[in-house]
Short mmCIF file of C-alpha atoms (C1' of nucleotides) in Angstrom, two decimals:
data_model
loop_
_atom_site.label_atom_id
_atom_site.label_comp_id
_atom_site.label_asym_id
_atom_site.label_seq_id
_atom_site.Cartn_x
_atom_site.Cartn_y
_atom_site.Cartn_z
CA MET A 1 6.03 53.71 181.46
CA PRO A 2 5.24 56.57 183.83
CA ARG A 3 2.69 58.98 182.48
CA THR A 4 2.33 62.60 183.45
CA PRO A 5 -0.62 63.40 185.68
CA GLY A 6 -3.72 65.08 184.36
CA ARG A 7 -6.35 64.16 181.85
CA PRO A 8 -4.71 62.69 178.74
CA ARG A 9 -5.41 64.10 175.32
CA SER A 10 -8.07 62.21 173.52
CA GLY A 11 -7.01 60.69 170.23
CA ILE A 12 -8.85 63.08 168.01
CA ASP A 13 -6.06 64.17 165.66
CA ASP A 14 -7.17 61.84 162.90
CA THR A 15 -10.77 62.91 163.36
CA VAL A 16 -9.76 66.56 163.04
CA PHE A 17 -7.65 65.87 159.95
CA ALA A 18 -10.51 64.04 158.29
CA ALA A 19 -12.92 66.80 159.23
CA THR A 20 -10.51 69.39 157.83
CA LEU A 21 -10.24 67.71 154.43
CA ALA A 22 -13.97 67.04 154.31
CA THR A 23 -14.82 70.64 155.12
CA VAL A 24 -12.32 72.07 152.65
CA ASN A 25 -13.60 69.69 150.00
CA SER A 26 -17.25 70.57 150.46
CA LEU A 27 -17.02 74.30 151.18
CA GLY A 28 -13.66 75.36 149.73
CA TYR A 29 -10.70 76.67 151.63
CA ALA A 30 -12.05 80.15 152.27
CA ARG A 31 -15.27 78.92 153.88
CA ALA A 32 -13.56 76.14 155.79
CA THR A 33 -13.39 78.14 159.00
CA VAL A 34 -12.00 76.67 162.18
CA ASP A 35 -15.49 76.88 163.66
CA ARG A 36 -16.90 74.72 160.89
CA ILE A 37 -14.03 72.25 161.00
CA ALA A 38 -14.55 71.86 164.74
CA ALA A 39 -18.27 71.34 164.23
CA GLU A 40 -17.59 68.74 161.54
CA ALA A 41 -15.20 66.94 163.89
CA GLY A 42 -17.70 67.16 166.74
CA ILE A 43 -15.33 68.95 169.10
CA ALA A 44 -14.90 72.46 170.45
CA LYS A 45 -12.96 75.09 168.52
CA THR A 46 -10.84 75.79 171.57
CA THR A 47 -9.62 72.21 171.52
CA ILE A 48 -8.22 72.75 168.05
CA TYR A 49 -6.37 75.87 169.15
CA ARG A 50 -4.88 73.96 172.10
CA ARG A 51 -3.18 71.59 169.63
CA TRP A 52 -2.30 73.81 166.70
CA PRO A 53 -1.41 77.47 167.22
CA THR A 54 -2.99 78.76 163.99
CA LYS A 55 -5.23 77.62 161.20
CA GLY A 56 -2.22 77.45 158.90
CA ALA A 57 -0.42 75.12 161.30
CA LEU A 58 -3.49 72.89 161.41
CA ILE A 59 -3.71 72.67 157.64
CA THR A 60 0.01 72.02 157.35
CA ALA A 61 -0.16 69.19 159.89
CA CYS A 62 -3.15 67.81 158.04
CA LEU A 63 -1.22 67.83 154.77
CA VAL A 64 1.86 66.24 156.31
CA ASP A 65 -0.41 63.48 157.55
CA ALA A 66 -2.23 63.16 154.22
CA PHE A 67 0.89 63.10 152.03
CA GLY A 68 2.92 60.62 154.00
CA PRO A 69 6.27 59.45 152.64
CA ALA A 70 6.95 59.90 148.94
CA PRO A 71 7.40 56.68 146.94
CA LEU A 72 10.69 57.58 145.28
CA THR A 73 11.17 54.27 143.53
CA GLY A 74 12.74 53.41 140.20
CA THR A 75 15.82 51.96 138.59
CA ASP A 76 17.42 55.26 137.59
CA ARG A 77 17.19 58.94 138.48
CA SER A 78 14.67 59.76 135.78
CA GLN A 79 12.31 57.01 136.84
CA ILE A 80 12.59 58.07 140.48
CA LEU A 81 11.84 61.67 139.67
CA ALA A 82 8.98 60.65 137.39
CA ALA A 83 7.49 58.54 140.19
CA GLY A 84 7.70 61.50 142.54
CA ILE A 85 5.99 63.82 140.07
CA ARG A 86 3.15 61.39 139.39
CA TRP A 87 2.73 60.83 143.12
CA ILE A 88 2.44 64.53 144.05
CA ALA A 89 0.14 65.16 141.08
CA ALA A 90 -2.16 62.37 142.25
CA LYS A 91 -2.12 63.64 145.84
CA ILE A 92 -3.01 67.17 144.76
CA GLY A 93 -5.86 65.67 142.79
CA GLU A 94 -7.41 63.98 145.82
CA PRO A 95 -10.55 65.67 147.17
CA GLY A 96 -9.73 68.36 149.68
CA ILE A 97 -5.97 67.90 149.58
CA GLY A 98 -5.30 70.09 146.58
CA ALA A 99 -7.56 72.87 147.80
CA ALA A 100 -6.03 72.73 151.27
CA PHE A 101 -2.54 72.79 149.80
CA ALA A 102 -3.28 75.73 147.55
CA GLY A 103 -5.00 77.53 150.39
CA VAL A 104 -2.23 77.19 152.90
CA PHE A 105 0.36 78.05 150.29
CA THR A 106 -1.63 81.12 149.48
CA ASP A 107 -1.80 82.11 153.12
CA ALA A 108 1.93 81.54 153.48
CA VAL A 109 2.82 84.01 150.74
CA ASN A 110 2.37 86.93 153.07
CA ASP A 111 2.94 85.19 156.38
CA PRO A 112 6.62 84.49 157.03
CA GLU A 113 5.91 82.39 160.11
CA LEU A 114 3.56 80.10 158.22
CA ARG A 115 6.08 79.95 155.39
CA GLN A 116 8.60 78.69 157.89
CA ILE A 117 6.23 76.00 159.14
CA LEU A 118 5.33 74.95 155.61
CA SER A 119 8.93 74.86 154.45
CA ALA A 120 10.25 72.96 157.45
CA GLN A 121 7.44 70.50 158.01
CA LEU A 122 6.19 69.82 154.51
CA GLN A 123 8.83 70.68 151.89
CA ASP A 124 12.15 69.96 153.56
CA PRO A 125 11.64 66.22 154.16
CA TYR A 126 10.89 65.65 150.50
CA ARG A 127 13.65 67.99 149.38
CA LEU A 128 16.23 66.16 151.46
CA ALA A 129 15.04 62.78 150.22
CA LEU A 130 15.27 63.99 146.63
CA GLN A 131 18.76 65.39 147.13
CA GLU A 132 19.89 62.00 148.41
CA VAL A 133 18.29 59.83 145.81
CA LEU A 134 18.98 62.09 142.82
CA ASN A 135 22.44 63.14 144.01
CA GLU A 136 21.74 66.73 143.00
CA PRO A 137 22.59 69.95 144.87
CA GLU A 138 19.98 71.69 147.02
CA GLN A 139 19.46 74.59 144.62
CA ARG A 140 18.73 72.26 141.74
CA VAL A 141 16.23 70.20 143.72
CA LEU A 142 14.50 73.37 144.92
CA PHE A 143 14.17 74.40 141.29
CA TYR A 144 12.53 71.10 140.37
CA ILE A 145 10.13 71.46 143.29
CA ASP A 146 9.23 74.98 142.17
CA VAL A 147 8.52 73.73 138.67
CA VAL A 148 6.49 70.67 139.61
CA VAL A 149 4.50 71.96 142.57
CA GLY A 150 4.13 75.44 141.11
CA THR A 151 2.77 74.07 137.84
CA LEU A 152 0.29 71.75 139.55
CA LEU A 153 -0.96 74.45 141.92
CA HIS A 154 -1.25 77.02 139.15
CA ARG A 155 -3.39 74.67 137.12
CA LEU A 156 -5.58 73.89 140.12
CA GLY A 157 -5.83 77.56 141.09
CA MET A 158 -6.72 78.86 137.65
CA THR A 159 -9.14 76.13 136.64
CA GLY A 160 -10.38 74.68 139.92
CA ARG A 161 -9.54 71.21 138.65
CA PRO A 162 -6.39 69.09 138.98
CA MET A 163 -4.12 68.59 136.01
CA VAL A 164 -5.16 65.81 133.65
CA ASP A 165 -2.87 62.82 133.17
CA ALA A 166 -1.73 63.82 129.70
CA ASP A 167 -0.40 67.12 130.99
CA VAL A 168 1.18 65.43 133.99
CA GLU A 169 3.06 63.22 131.56
CA ALA A 170 4.18 66.31 129.63
CA LEU A 171 5.47 67.69 132.92
CA VAL A 172 7.27 64.43 133.66
CA SER A 173 8.86 64.46 130.23
CA MET A 174 9.91 68.11 130.54
CA VAL A 175 11.49 67.79 133.96
CA THR A 176 13.22 64.46 133.42
CA THR A 177 14.67 65.83 130.18
CA ALA A 178 16.08 68.73 132.16
CA LEU A 179 17.51 66.30 134.69
CA ASN A 180 19.31 64.28 132.02
CA PRO A 181 19.82 66.69 129.11
CA PRO A 182 20.16 64.91 125.77
CA LEU A 183 23.23 65.57 123.68
CA SER A 184 22.09 67.82 120.86
CA PRO A 185 23.76 67.98 117.42
CA GLY A 186 25.09 71.44 118.25
CA GLY A 187 26.93 70.07 121.25
CA PRO A 188 25.91 69.81 124.91
CA PRO A 189 24.62 72.94 126.66
CA ALA A 190 27.24 74.97 128.51
CA MET B 1 -18.09 115.19 121.69
CA PRO B 2 -21.17 115.24 123.91
CA ARG B 3 -20.49 114.36 127.49
CA THR B 4 -22.97 112.96 129.96
CA PRO B 5 -24.16 115.34 132.64
CA GLY B 6 -22.94 115.15 136.19
CA ARG B 7 -19.60 115.53 137.85
CA PRO B 8 -16.95 113.66 135.84
CA ARG B 9 -14.73 111.09 137.44
CA SER B 10 -11.44 112.52 138.52
CA GLY B 11 -8.43 110.90 136.90
CA ILE B 12 -7.26 109.04 139.94
CA ASP B 13 -6.90 105.53 138.52
CA ASP B 14 -3.15 105.84 138.12
CA THR B 15 -2.84 107.30 141.59
CA VAL B 16 -4.76 104.36 143.03
CA PHE B 17 -2.68 101.82 141.10
CA ALA B 18 0.53 103.41 142.32
CA ALA B 19 -0.79 103.51 145.88
CA THR B 20 -1.80 99.86 145.61
CA LEU B 21 1.64 98.68 144.55
CA ALA B 22 3.35 100.93 147.08
CA THR B 23 1.18 99.65 149.91
CA VAL B 24 1.56 96.00 148.92
CA ASN B 25 5.30 96.49 148.62
CA SER B 26 5.75 98.10 152.01
CA LEU B 27 3.24 96.14 154.06
CA GLY B 28 2.71 92.90 152.13
CA TYR B 29 -0.49 91.74 150.51
CA ALA B 30 -2.28 90.68 153.67
CA ARG B 31 -1.82 94.06 155.38
CA ALA B 32 -2.56 96.04 152.24
CA THR B 33 -6.16 96.69 153.17
CA VAL B 34 -8.43 98.80 151.03
CA ASP B 35 -8.51 101.35 153.84
CA ARG B 36 -4.74 101.71 153.77
CA ILE B 37 -4.57 101.83 149.97
CA ALA B 38 -7.16 104.59 149.98
CA ALA B 39 -5.23 106.50 152.62
CA GLU B 40 -2.01 106.11 150.62
CA ALA B 41 -3.78 107.42 147.53
CA GLY B 42 -5.31 110.28 149.48
CA ILE B 43 -8.89 109.41 148.60
CA ALA B 44 -11.89 107.86 150.33
CA LYS B 45 -12.34 104.11 150.49
CA THR B 46 -15.84 104.44 149.11
CA THR B 47 -14.40 105.99 145.96
CA ILE B 48 -12.39 102.83 145.35
CA TYR B 49 -15.49 100.68 145.75
CA ARG B 50 -17.34 102.88 143.26
CA ARG B 51 -14.79 101.96 140.59
CA TRP B 52 -13.90 98.36 141.39
CA PRO B 53 -16.43 95.98 142.90
CA THR B 54 -14.00 94.05 145.08
CA LYS B 55 -10.45 94.19 146.30
CA GLY B 56 -9.56 91.37 143.93
CA ALA B 57 -10.90 93.32 140.96
CA LEU B 58 -8.83 96.33 142.02
CA ILE B 59 -5.64 94.28 142.26
CA THR B 60 -6.35 92.62 138.92
CA ALA B 61 -6.87 95.97 137.21
CA CYS B 62 -3.69 97.21 138.83
CA LEU B 63 -1.77 94.22 137.47
CA VAL B 64 -3.22 94.57 133.98
CA ASP B 65 -2.03 98.17 134.03
CA ALA B 66 1.38 97.27 135.45
CA PHE B 67 2.09 94.41 133.05
CA GLY B 68 1.12 96.10 129.82
CA PRO B 69 1.62 94.29 126.53
CA ALA B 70 4.11 91.42 126.45
CA PRO B 71 7.16 91.95 124.23
CA LEU B 72 6.92 88.72 122.25
CA THR B 73 9.81 89.43 119.93
CA GLY B 74 12.37 87.16 118.33
CA THR B 75 13.32 85.51 115.09
CA ASP B 76 11.89 82.07 115.87
CA ARG B 77 9.39 80.48 118.25
CA SER B 78 11.98 79.60 120.87
CA GLN B 79 13.32 83.13 121.03
CA ILE B 80 9.83 84.56 121.26
CA LEU B 81 8.89 82.23 124.10
CA ALA B 82 12.19 82.94 125.85
CA ALA B 83 11.55 86.67 125.61
CA GLY B 84 8.12 86.18 127.14
CA ILE B 85 9.48 84.12 130.02
CA ARG B 86 12.22 86.63 130.83
CA TRP B 87 9.69 89.46 130.64
CA ILE B 88 7.17 87.92 133.07
CA ALA B 89 9.98 86.88 135.40
CA ALA B 90 11.25 90.46 135.49
CA LYS B 91 7.77 91.84 136.05
CA ILE B 92 7.12 89.48 138.95
CA GLY B 93 10.43 90.65 140.39
CA GLU B 94 9.40 94.31 140.45
CA PRO B 95 8.55 95.68 143.89
CA GLY B 96 4.92 95.14 144.75
CA ILE B 97 3.94 93.46 141.51
CA GLY B 98 5.00 89.95 142.47
CA ALA B 99 3.40 90.14 145.89
CA ALA B 100 0.19 91.57 144.43
CA PHE B 101 0.13 88.86 141.77
CA ALA B 102 0.67 86.06 144.26
CA GLY B 103 -1.95 87.61 146.51
CA VAL B 104 -4.76 87.79 143.98
CA PHE B 105 -3.91 84.40 142.62
CA THR B 106 -4.12 83.08 146.11
CA ASP B 107 -7.45 84.77 146.70
CA ALA B 108 -8.73 83.44 143.38
CA VAL B 109 -8.10 79.81 144.30
CA ASN B 110 -11.27 79.68 146.34
CA ASP B 111 -13.20 82.49 144.68
CA PRO B 112 -14.62 81.44 141.29
CA GLU B 113 -15.75 84.96 140.44
CA LEU B 114 -12.31 86.39 141.01
CA ARG B 115 -10.85 83.50 139.05
CA GLN B 116 -13.05 84.51 136.16
CA ILE B 117 -11.88 88.12 136.35
CA LEU B 118 -8.24 87.06 136.60
CA SER B 119 -8.52 84.60 133.74
CA ALA B 120 -10.38 86.92 131.40
CA GLN B 121 -8.63 90.19 132.09
CA LEU B 122 -5.09 89.10 132.83
CA GLN B 123 -4.34 85.65 131.41
CA ASP B 124 -6.43 85.44 128.25
CA PRO B 125 -4.85 88.34 126.35
CA TYR B 126 -1.39 86.86 126.75
CA ARG B 127 -2.63 83.36 126.05
CA LEU B 128 -4.22 84.43 122.79
CA ALA B 129 -1.13 86.36 121.74
CA LEU B 130 1.02 83.30 122.46
CA GLN B 131 -1.27 80.99 120.51
CA GLU B 132 -0.97 83.28 117.50
CA VAL B 133 2.75 83.82 117.57
CA LEU B 134 3.73 80.27 118.55
CA ASN B 135 1.11 78.61 116.38
CA GLU B 136 0.33 76.16 119.16
CA PRO B 137 -3.09 74.89 120.36
CA GLU B 138 -4.77 76.45 123.38
CA GLN B 139 -4.16 73.47 125.67
CA ARG B 140 -0.46 73.52 124.98
CA VAL B 141 -0.14 77.25 125.60
CA LEU B 142 -2.09 76.92 128.85
CA PHE B 143 0.37 74.24 129.90
CA TYR B 144 3.33 76.55 129.25
CA ILE B 145 1.65 79.31 131.23
CA ASP B 146 1.05 76.94 134.13
CA VAL B 147 4.70 75.92 134.10
CA VAL B 148 6.20 79.39 133.80
CA VAL B 149 3.88 81.41 136.03
CA GLY B 150 3.41 78.58 138.51
CA THR B 151 7.15 78.12 138.90
CA LEU B 152 7.81 81.84 139.37
CA LEU B 153 5.00 82.25 141.89
CA HIS B 154 5.98 79.14 143.82
CA ARG B 155 9.51 80.43 144.20
CA LEU B 156 8.26 83.83 145.31
CA GLY B 157 5.74 82.31 147.67
CA MET B 158 8.10 79.87 149.35
CA THR B 159 11.11 82.15 149.67
CA GLY B 160 9.66 85.66 149.60
CA ARG B 161 12.17 86.60 146.89
CA PRO B 162 11.88 86.49 143.09
CA MET B 163 13.72 83.85 141.12
CA VAL B 164 17.36 84.64 140.37
CA ASP B 165 18.47 85.02 136.76
CA ALA B 166 20.32 81.72 136.63
CA ASP B 167 17.17 79.81 137.52
CA VAL B 168 15.10 81.88 135.11
CA GLU B 169 17.53 80.80 132.39
CA ALA B 170 17.10 77.18 133.46
CA LEU B 171 13.37 77.67 133.12
CA VAL B 172 13.81 79.21 129.68
CA SER B 173 15.96 76.29 128.61
CA MET B 174 13.54 73.73 129.96
CA VAL B 175 10.43 75.20 128.36
CA THR B 176 11.96 76.02 124.99
CA THR B 177 13.33 72.49 124.84
CA ALA B 178 9.82 71.20 125.41
CA LEU B 179 8.57 73.50 122.65
CA ASN B 180 11.09 72.21 120.13
CA PRO B 181 12.02 68.72 121.32
CA PRO B 182 15.47 67.63 120.14
CA LEU B 183 15.77 64.40 118.21
CA SER B 184 17.19 61.89 120.63
CA PRO B 185 19.26 58.82 119.65
CA GLY B 186 16.38 56.59 120.71
CA GLY B 187 14.06 58.31 118.25
CA PRO B 188 11.70 61.26 118.64
CA PRO B 189 9.11 61.11 121.43
CA ALA B 190 5.72 59.81 120.41
"C1'" DG C 1 -11.09 57.36 198.98
"C1'" DT C 2 -8.93 62.65 198.40
"C1'" DA C 3 -5.73 66.02 196.31
"C1'" DG C 4 -3.54 67.63 192.29
"C1'" DT C 5 -3.05 68.30 187.33
"C1'" DA C 6 -4.22 68.73 182.61
"C1'" DT C 7 -7.71 68.43 179.05
"C1'" DC C 8 -12.34 69.22 177.16
"C1'" DG C 9 -16.70 71.84 176.05
"C1'" DA C 10 -19.16 75.97 175.96
"C1'" DT C 11 -19.93 80.71 175.83
"C1'" DA C 12 -18.43 85.12 175.25
"C1'" DC C 13 -15.25 88.25 173.75
"C1'" DT C 14 -11.59 91.10 171.01
"C1'" DT C 15 -9.64 92.45 166.73
"C1'" DG C 16 -9.29 93.37 161.98
"C1'" DA C 17 -10.77 93.64 157.33
"C1'" DA C 18 -14.31 93.49 153.39
"C1'" DG C 19 -18.03 95.65 151.87
"C1'" DT C 20 -22.45 98.80 152.43
"C1'" DA C 21 -25.55 102.87 153.61
"C1'" DG C 22 -26.57 107.55 153.98
"C1'" DC C 23 -25.67 112.31 153.67
"C1'" DG C 24 -23.77 116.66 152.62
"C1'" DT C 25 -20.92 118.72 149.04
"C1'" DA C 26 -18.38 119.56 144.59
"C1'" DA C 27 -18.31 119.71 139.50
"C1'" DA C 28 -20.21 119.06 135.42
"C1'" DT C 29 -24.49 119.52 131.66
"C1'" DC C 30 -28.97 121.52 130.27
"C1'" DG D 1 -30.68 127.88 138.50
"C1'" DA D 2 -32.06 122.80 138.12
"C1'" DT D 3 -30.44 118.30 137.42
"C1'" DT D 4 -27.21 114.70 137.48
"C1'" DT D 5 -23.25 112.27 138.89
"C1'" DA D 6 -19.00 111.75 141.72
"C1'" DC D 7 -16.56 112.63 145.91
"C1'" DG D 8 -15.45 112.65 151.13
"C1'" DC D 9 -16.84 111.30 155.40
"C1'" DT D 10 -18.73 108.68 159.14
"C1'" DA D 11 -20.96 104.91 160.66
"C1'" DC D 12 -22.41 100.44 160.14
"C1'" DT D 13 -22.84 95.21 159.14
"C1'" DT D 14 -20.76 90.83 158.61
"C1'" DC D 15 -17.54 87.33 159.17
"C1'" DA D 16 -13.51 84.85 160.62
"C1'" DA D 17 -9.15 84.34 163.46
"C1'" DG D 18 -7.74 83.99 167.79
"C1'" DT D 19 -8.30 84.68 173.15
"C1'" DA D 20 -10.28 84.41 177.95
"C1'" DT D 21 -12.72 82.16 181.34
"C1'" DC D 22 -15.02 78.61 183.86
"C1'" DG D 23 -17.12 74.43 185.09
"C1'" DA D 24 -16.74 69.53 184.11
"C1'" DT D 25 -14.00 65.40 183.14
"C1'" DA D 26 -10.20 61.93 183.27
"C1'" DC D 27 -6.17 60.73 184.69
"C1'" DT D 28 -1.91 60.21 188.45
"C1'" DA D 29 -0.09 60.39 193.16
"C1'" DC D 30 -0.81 59.44 197.85
#
DNA sequence: GTAGTATCGATACTTGAAGTAGCGTAAATC
DNA sequence: GATTTACGCTACTTCAAGTATCGATACTAC
């Protein structure tokens, strides 16, 4: 296994990710500057910028690492979707992750390049997996993602606290009902 | 009608609000600096800071002015809620308003003071009106607001474009179904 | 060993935006 | 006219993102 010459990169990615979440958790997203994250990780700020081009890219990579693969398990489509909703709700509730997610989303609103990074690296893998397992068209899956993630982030953003389990279950019920609409006495919806 | 001595404030609030939306619409929220908004309005930046303590407070006041009262009309609760959803979706689709809304919301995530302003001045009036007209408890109405506003903002944030009518109708259907759950063959939900 | 290459740490710097201070001036009341 | 309050203007402070540079370090190739 021939390696390229030069000093190899030290394995500090995990250290930086942990420092990022810890800093965001203790200081909030706005005060989690790259300087402070670097200090928390015990490395130089310039080292961070050699690996990730912008702060948004760093946070996105951190979230991709923190989320990992979605456990889309269940015996039918409703159960699979419900598992996915409970999983993302729990992740957003973990210390630092929710605030980092909301922060980078917020930054992406007016930054098309970051939006691209966020969409491609964070949303698309889960969207594609959901399309496969639910056998639903892209537009429909994107709608479910808007509903679930938007709701969870709005709650976190307006209250500062993650959504409580009872409301998560209401969300599960609402979305799974939309996925498999019940036949109503007046006939099925057009 | 006795007036206090001193030079009266000139009636520039509407001019500033219009300049704010115009600037946000043409440049995006991030580049809509207070300097540029002041220039667009043809006044000094210091005049803006004499009226609103922070940029977030300015944007919030601008949104309160732009939204106005919600038209919660209809013959039953579902129709009233549907009218409210279509109204806020249309408002968020207007040029500048959606971007300004997403921007302040984003800023509020890590700014408790701004969150307070946003909650008290923008959300609470509509929440209270909804509680009255829907005859639902506060927690339930807050959940609906999270779902509707969160979904609309997530779509705008991830795509840069407001939600199309077909998806707004899917949202209406989903939320009104949750408001008045249909009796399913397996029995009503606990 | 030496040469070459790529990374790290450290310091300093540029840029841009939020918010503040101070001052002269304009428009009102008394 | 005296007082009071708001405006325009310029300059300033503060902070964070991102960049530039340079010496030191850790590896490969010979």
